[in-house]
């Protein structure tokens, strides 16, 4: 399997598991909800940077 494809699958699976975990905790206070949303955004931004780095490495054939 292509390593990039496998990383995408792992990312999606981890995010789904994270969402399920948060839902299992019930209703969050406003402050916690805001922190959680910020963490999700940071997670997605980090993932996007990783994908960009992989694209650059593929172009360089490293």
mmCIF file of C-alpha atoms in Angstrom:
data_model
loop_
_atom_site.group_PDB
_atom_site.id
_atom_site.type_symbol
_atom_site.label_atom_id
_atom_site.label_comp_id
_atom_site.label_asym_id
_atom_site.label_seq_id
_atom_site.Cartn_x
_atom_site.Cartn_y
_atom_site.Cartn_z
ATOM 1 C CA UNK A 1 0.000 0.000 0.000
ATOM 2 C CA UNK A 2 1.150 3.509 -0.782
ATOM 3 C CA UNK A 3 2.533 5.116 2.424
ATOM 4 C CA UNK A 4 0.740 8.394 1.680
ATOM 5 C CA UNK A 5 -2.589 6.594 1.299
ATOM 6 C CA UNK A 6 -2.002 4.679 4.537
ATOM 7 C CA UNK A 7 -1.236 7.913 6.409
ATOM 8 C CA UNK A 8 -4.480 9.414 5.104
ATOM 9 C CA UNK A 9 -6.414 6.381 6.337
ATOM 10 C CA UNK A 10 -4.752 6.591 9.757
ATOM 11 C CA UNK A 11 -5.525 10.307 9.963
ATOM 12 C CA UNK A 12 -9.194 9.761 9.135
ATOM 13 C CA UNK A 13 -9.488 6.851 11.567
ATOM 14 C CA UNK A 14 -7.822 8.795 14.385
ATOM 15 C CA UNK A 15 -10.063 11.801 13.804
ATOM 16 C CA UNK A 16 -13.195 9.618 13.847
ATOM 17 C CA UNK A 17 -12.038 7.959 17.072
ATOM 18 C CA UNK A 18 -11.362 11.380 18.574
ATOM 19 C CA UNK A 19 -14.855 12.565 17.635
ATOM 20 C CA UNK A 20 -16.406 9.424 19.134
ATOM 21 C CA UNK A 21 -14.437 9.929 22.347
ATOM 22 C CA UNK A 22 -15.583 13.540 22.644
ATOM 23 C CA UNK A 23 -19.215 12.548 22.047
ATOM 24 C CA UNK A 24 -18.942 9.874 24.744
ATOM 25 C CA UNK A 25 -18.015 12.564 27.272
ATOM 26 C CA UNK A 26 -21.327 14.344 26.841
ATOM 27 C CA UNK A 27 -21.986 18.070 26.698
ATOM 28 C CA UNK A 28 -18.954 20.295 27.142
ATOM 29 C CA UNK A 29 -18.794 23.657 28.838
ATOM 30 C CA UNK A 30 -18.354 26.614 26.486
ATOM 31 C CA UNK A 31 -14.684 27.087 27.423
ATOM 32 C CA UNK A 32 -13.883 23.426 26.826
ATOM 33 C CA UNK A 33 -15.816 23.396 23.568
ATOM 34 C CA UNK A 34 -13.803 26.380 22.312
ATOM 35 C CA UNK A 35 -10.517 24.726 23.289
ATOM 36 C CA UNK A 36 -11.595 21.541 21.565
ATOM 37 C CA UNK A 37 -12.467 23.410 18.370
ATOM 38 C CA UNK A 38 -9.084 25.159 18.458
ATOM 39 C CA UNK A 39 -7.359 21.793 18.924
ATOM 40 C CA UNK A 40 -9.224 20.350 15.921
ATOM 41 C CA UNK A 41 -8.149 23.292 13.785
ATOM 42 C CA UNK A 42 -4.544 22.888 14.933
ATOM 43 C CA UNK A 43 -4.720 19.165 14.187
ATOM 44 C CA UNK A 44 -6.020 19.809 10.669
ATOM 45 C CA UNK A 45 -3.392 22.495 10.051
ATOM 46 C CA UNK A 46 -0.636 20.119 11.158
ATOM 47 C CA UNK A 47 -2.016 17.428 8.868
ATOM 48 C CA UNK A 48 -2.072 19.856 5.944
ATOM 49 C CA UNK A 49 1.568 20.789 6.590
ATOM 50 C CA UNK A 50 2.527 17.118 6.677
ATOM 51 C CA UNK A 51 0.796 16.504 3.345
ATOM 52 C CA UNK A 52 2.554 19.529 1.838
ATOM 53 C CA UNK A 53 5.909 18.180 3.049
ATOM 54 C CA UNK A 54 5.159 14.769 1.528
ATOM 55 C CA UNK A 55 4.323 16.398 -1.804
ATOM 56 C CA UNK A 56 7.615 18.308 -1.773
ATOM 57 C CA UNK A 57 9.539 15.138 -0.930
ATOM 58 C CA UNK A 58 7.803 13.281 -3.760
ATOM 59 C CA UNK A 59 8.819 16.011 -6.190
ATOM 60 C CA UNK A 60 12.405 15.748 -4.963
ATOM 61 C CA UNK A 61 12.117 11.946 -5.169
ATOM 62 C CA UNK A 62 13.480 11.466 -1.663
#
